[in-house]
Coordinates of C-alpha atoms in Angstrom, one line a residue:
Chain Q
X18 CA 126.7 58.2 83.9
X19 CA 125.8 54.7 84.0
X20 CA 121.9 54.2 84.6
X21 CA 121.3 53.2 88.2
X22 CA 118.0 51.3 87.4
X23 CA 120.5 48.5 86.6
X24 CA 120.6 48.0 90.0
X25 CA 118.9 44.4 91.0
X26 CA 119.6 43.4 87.0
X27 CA 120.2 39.6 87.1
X28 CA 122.8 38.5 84.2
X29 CA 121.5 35.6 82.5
X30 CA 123.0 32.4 83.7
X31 CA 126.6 31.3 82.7
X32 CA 127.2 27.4 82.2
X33 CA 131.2 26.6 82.5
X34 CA 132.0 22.4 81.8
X35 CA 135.5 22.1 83.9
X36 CA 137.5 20.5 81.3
X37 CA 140.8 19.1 81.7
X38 CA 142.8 20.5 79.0
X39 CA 141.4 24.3 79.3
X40 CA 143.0 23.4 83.5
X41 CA 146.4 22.3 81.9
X42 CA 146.1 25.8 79.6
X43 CA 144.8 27.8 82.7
X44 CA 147.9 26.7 84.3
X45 CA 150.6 27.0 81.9
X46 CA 149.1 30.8 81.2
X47 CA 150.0 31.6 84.8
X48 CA 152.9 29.6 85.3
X49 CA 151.5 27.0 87.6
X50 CA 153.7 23.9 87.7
X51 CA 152.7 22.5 90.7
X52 CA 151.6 18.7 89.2
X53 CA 148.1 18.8 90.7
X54 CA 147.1 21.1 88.8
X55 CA 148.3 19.4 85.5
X56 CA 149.1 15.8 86.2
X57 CA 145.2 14.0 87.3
X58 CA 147.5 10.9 89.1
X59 CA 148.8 14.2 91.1
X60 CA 145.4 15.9 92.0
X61 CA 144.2 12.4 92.6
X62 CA 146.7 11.5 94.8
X63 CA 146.1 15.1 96.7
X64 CA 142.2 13.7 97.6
X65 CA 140.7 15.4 94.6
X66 CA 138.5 13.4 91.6
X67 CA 140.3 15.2 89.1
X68 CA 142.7 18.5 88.6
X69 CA 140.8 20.9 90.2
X70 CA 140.1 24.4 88.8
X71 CA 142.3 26.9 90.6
X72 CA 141.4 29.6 93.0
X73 CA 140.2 32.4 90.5
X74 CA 139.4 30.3 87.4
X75 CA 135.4 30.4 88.2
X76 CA 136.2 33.9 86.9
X77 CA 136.3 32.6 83.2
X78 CA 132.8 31.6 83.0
X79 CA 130.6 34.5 82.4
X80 CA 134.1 35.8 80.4
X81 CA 133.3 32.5 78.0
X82 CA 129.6 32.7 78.1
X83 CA 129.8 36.0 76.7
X84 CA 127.7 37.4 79.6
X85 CA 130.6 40.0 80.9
X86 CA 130.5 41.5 76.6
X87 CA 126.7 41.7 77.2
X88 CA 127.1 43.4 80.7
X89 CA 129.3 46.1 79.5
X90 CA 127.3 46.4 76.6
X91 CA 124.1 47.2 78.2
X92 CA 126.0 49.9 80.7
X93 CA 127.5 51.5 78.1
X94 CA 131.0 50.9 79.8
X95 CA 133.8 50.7 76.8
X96 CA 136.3 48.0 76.8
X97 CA 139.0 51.1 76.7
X98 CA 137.9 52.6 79.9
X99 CA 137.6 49.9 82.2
X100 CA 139.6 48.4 85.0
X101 CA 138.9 45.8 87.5
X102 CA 138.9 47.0 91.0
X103 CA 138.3 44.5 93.6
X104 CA 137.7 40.4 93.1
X105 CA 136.6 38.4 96.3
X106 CA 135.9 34.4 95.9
X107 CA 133.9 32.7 99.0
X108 CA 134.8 28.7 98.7
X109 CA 132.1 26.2 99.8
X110 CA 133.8 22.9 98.1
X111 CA 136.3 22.4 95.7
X112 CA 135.1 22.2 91.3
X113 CA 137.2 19.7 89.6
X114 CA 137.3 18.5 86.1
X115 CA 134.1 16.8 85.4
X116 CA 132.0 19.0 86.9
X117 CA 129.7 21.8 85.5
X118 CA 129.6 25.1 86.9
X119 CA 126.5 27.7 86.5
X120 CA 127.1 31.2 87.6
X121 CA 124.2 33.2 88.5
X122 CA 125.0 36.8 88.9
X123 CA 123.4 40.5 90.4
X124 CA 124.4 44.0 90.0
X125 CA 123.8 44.9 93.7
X126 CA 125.4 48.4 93.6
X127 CA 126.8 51.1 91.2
X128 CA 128.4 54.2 92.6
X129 CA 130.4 57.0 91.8
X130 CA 133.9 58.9 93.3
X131 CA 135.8 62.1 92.1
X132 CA 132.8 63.9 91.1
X133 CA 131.5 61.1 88.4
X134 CA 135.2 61.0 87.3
X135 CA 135.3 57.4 88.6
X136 CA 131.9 55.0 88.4
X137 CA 132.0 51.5 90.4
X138 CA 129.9 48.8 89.4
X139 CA 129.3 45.6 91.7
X140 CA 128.3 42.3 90.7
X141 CA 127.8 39.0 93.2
X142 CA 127.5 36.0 92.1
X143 CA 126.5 32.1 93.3
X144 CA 127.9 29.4 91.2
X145 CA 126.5 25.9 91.7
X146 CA 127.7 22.5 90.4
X147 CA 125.7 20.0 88.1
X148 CA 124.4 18.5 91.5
X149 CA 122.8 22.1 92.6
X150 CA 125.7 22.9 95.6
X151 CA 126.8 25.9 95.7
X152 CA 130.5 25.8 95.3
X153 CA 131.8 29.2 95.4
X154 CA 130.2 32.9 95.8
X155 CA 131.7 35.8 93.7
X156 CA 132.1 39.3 93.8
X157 CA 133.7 42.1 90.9
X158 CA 133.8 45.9 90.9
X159 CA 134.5 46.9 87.8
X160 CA 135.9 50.4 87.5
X161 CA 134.5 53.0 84.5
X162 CA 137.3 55.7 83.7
X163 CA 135.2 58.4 82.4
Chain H
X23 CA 154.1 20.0 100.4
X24 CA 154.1 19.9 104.3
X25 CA 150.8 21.5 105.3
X26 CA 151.1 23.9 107.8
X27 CA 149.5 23.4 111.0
X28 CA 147.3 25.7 113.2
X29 CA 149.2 24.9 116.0
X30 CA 152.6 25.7 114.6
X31 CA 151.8 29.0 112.6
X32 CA 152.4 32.3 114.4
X33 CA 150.8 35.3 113.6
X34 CA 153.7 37.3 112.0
X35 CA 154.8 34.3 109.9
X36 CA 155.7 34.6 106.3
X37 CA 154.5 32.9 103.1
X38 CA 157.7 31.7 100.9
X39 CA 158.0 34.7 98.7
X40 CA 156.9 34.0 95.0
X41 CA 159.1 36.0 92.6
X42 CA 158.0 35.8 88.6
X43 CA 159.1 36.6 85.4
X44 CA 159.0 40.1 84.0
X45 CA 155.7 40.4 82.3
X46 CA 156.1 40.1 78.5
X47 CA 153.7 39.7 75.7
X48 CA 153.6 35.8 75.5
X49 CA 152.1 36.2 78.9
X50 CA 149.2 38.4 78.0
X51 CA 148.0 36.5 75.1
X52 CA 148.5 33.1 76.9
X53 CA 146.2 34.6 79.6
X54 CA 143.7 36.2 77.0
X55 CA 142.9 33.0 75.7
X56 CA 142.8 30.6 78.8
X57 CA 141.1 32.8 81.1
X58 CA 138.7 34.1 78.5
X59 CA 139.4 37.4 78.8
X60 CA 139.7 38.7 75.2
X61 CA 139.6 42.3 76.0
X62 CA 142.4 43.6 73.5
X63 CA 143.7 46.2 75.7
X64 CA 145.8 43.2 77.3
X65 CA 146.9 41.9 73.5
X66 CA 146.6 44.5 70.8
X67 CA 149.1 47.3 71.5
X68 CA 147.0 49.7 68.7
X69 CA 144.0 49.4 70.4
X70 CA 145.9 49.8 73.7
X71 CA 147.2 53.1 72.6
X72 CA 144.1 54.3 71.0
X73 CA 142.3 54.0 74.5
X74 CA 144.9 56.6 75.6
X75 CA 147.5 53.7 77.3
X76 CA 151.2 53.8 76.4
X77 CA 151.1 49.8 75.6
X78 CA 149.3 46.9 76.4
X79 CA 149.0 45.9 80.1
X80 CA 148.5 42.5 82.2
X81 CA 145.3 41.3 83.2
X82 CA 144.0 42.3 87.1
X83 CA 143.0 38.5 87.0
X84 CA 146.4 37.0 85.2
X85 CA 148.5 39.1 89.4
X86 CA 145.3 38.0 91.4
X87 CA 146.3 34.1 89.7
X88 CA 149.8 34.9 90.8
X89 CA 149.1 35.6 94.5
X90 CA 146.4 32.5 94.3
X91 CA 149.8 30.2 93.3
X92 CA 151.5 32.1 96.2
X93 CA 148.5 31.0 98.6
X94 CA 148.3 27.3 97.2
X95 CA 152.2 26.2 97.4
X96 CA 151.8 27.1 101.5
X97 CA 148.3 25.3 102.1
X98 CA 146.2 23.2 99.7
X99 CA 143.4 24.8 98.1
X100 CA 141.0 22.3 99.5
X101 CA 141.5 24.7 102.5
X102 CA 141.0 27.9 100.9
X103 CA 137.9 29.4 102.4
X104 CA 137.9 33.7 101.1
X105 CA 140.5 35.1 98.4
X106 CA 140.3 38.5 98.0
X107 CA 142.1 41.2 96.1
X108 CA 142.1 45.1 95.6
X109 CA 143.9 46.4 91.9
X110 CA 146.2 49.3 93.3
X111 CA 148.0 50.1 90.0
X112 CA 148.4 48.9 86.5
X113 CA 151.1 46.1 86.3
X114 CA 153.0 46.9 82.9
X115 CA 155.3 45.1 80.2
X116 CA 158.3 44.5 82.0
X117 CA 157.3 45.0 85.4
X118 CA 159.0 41.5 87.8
X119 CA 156.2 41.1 90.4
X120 CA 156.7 39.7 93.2
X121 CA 153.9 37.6 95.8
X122 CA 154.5 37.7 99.5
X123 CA 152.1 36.7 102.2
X124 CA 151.9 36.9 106.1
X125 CA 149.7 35.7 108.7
X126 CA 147.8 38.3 110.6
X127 CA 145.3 36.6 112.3
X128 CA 144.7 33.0 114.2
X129 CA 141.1 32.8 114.8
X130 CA 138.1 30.2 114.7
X131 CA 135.1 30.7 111.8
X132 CA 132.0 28.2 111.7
X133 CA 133.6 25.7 114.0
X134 CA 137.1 25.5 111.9
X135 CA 140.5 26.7 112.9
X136 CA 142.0 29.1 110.0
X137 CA 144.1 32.1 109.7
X138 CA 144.5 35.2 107.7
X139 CA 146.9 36.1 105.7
X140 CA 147.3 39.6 104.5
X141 CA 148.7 39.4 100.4
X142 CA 150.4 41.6 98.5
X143 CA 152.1 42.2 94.9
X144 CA 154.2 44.3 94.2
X145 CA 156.9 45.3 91.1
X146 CA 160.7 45.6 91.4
X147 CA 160.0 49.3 92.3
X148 CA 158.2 48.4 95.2
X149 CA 155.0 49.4 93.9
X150 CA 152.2 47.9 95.4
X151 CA 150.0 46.2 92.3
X152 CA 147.3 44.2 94.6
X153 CA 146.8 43.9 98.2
X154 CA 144.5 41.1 99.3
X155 CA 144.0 38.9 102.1
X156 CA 143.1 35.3 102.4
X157 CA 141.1 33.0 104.6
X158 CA 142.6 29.7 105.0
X159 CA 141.3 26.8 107.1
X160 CA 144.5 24.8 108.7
X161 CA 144.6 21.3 110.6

């Protein structure tokens, strides 16, 4: 069972620059070919600065920071039994290449179905741009197969 | 892209289907590397079987991605407002998903006109992989 007193733990921040050619990577991994998300004259053209990250690529910053390892780590949870069960993302305005991105993030609940079989682990998070906007809320619930 | 407009869309609508490519290998490790997510369940089919799993699978994030490009060819993401998805079943090596959306609701949230539109993903057995739901604000 993972210990509940994790409950409240905030992860240590997770700082993401928005760089162009991870965007252009980001994209080609999940077959996005639509030229403002690859082409900056494109996005530019569609009102935005720069390509701008798309919908669930905020995910990749605590991945990179190395604060997801960390988190599973500390609640014991293998990489072989996990699964992701729910992802929500709030938008407040859109990140774009050139910006930085810091994720702050909470465990705010961990519970438990099929007699302990199952245990479900819930994380929110704010992320905020280099000028201190928030820009997006987060939240995860990782599953633990037992 | 012709945004769609508030006054147009009817609740019932559908989202042009997105149909992709059955899920291979190249795919996973692609993903690994430019989402971040290096778990090697997705990449490494010996440590896939060792945690009990007939072969490697795709990422929950690579199908949410997919049903985010199904969202963002109907309406720019500049008028995304909520994205959410629910992981209903392992999508496997070989399984062809398919994207489809449809618009639910028509309503008004902090002074903007949006709609919601109910998301799914499913694989050429009409398994359901994710069902979701966005929140998008239209002109």
């Amino acid at each position: 069972m993972i210990d509940r007193k994790w409950i409240g733990h905030e992860l240590p921040a997770a700082v993401l620059p928005i760089e162009r050619t991870r965007l252009q990577f980001f994209a080609k991994a999940i077959g996005e070919t639509d030229p403002v998300y690859v082409d900056r004259a494109a996005a530019q053209a569609a009102g935005y600065p720069d390509l701008p990250a798309p919908p669930t690529f905020l995910f990749a910053a605590e991945l990179d920071a190395g604060v997801t390892d960390k988190l599973l780590d500390d609640l014991g949870i293998p990489l072989a039994n996990l699964l992701h069960g729910e992802q929500s993302f709030v938008y407040h305005c859109p990140v774009c290449v050139g910006d930085t991105v810091t994720v702050r993030s909470k465990i705010t609940d961990i519970y438990d179905k099929k007699n302990g079989a199952l245990e479900f682990v819930v994380k929110t998070s704010r992320v905020t741009n280099q000028d201190d906007v928030l820009v997006a809320e987060l939240s995860t619930t990782i599953v633990y197969r037992h | 892209m012709t945004t769609p407009r508030f006054e147009t869309v009817a609740v019932g609508d559908d989202l042009p289907p997105l149909t992709l490519p059955p899920v291979n290998r190249t795919m996973l490790a692609l993903f690994g590397g430019a989402s971040g997510d290096h778990n090697p369940i997705h990449i490494d089919i010996d440590f896939a079987r060792k945690s009990g799993m007939p072969d490697v699978f795709a990422h929950g994030m690579l199908g949410m991605a997919w049903v985010g490009r199904l969202v963002t060819s109907w309406a720019p993401q500049a008028q995304l407002r909520r994205f959410d998805a629910r992981f209903q079943g392992i999508t496997h090596v070989g399984n062809a998903i398919r994207c489809t959306g449809r618009v639910v609701e028509k309503l008004e949230r902090d002074g903007e006109r949006c709609v919601r539109v109910e998301l799914r993903s499913t694989n050429q057995f009409g398994q359901t992989k994710i069902a979701g739901e966005a929140l998008v604000a239209l002109p």
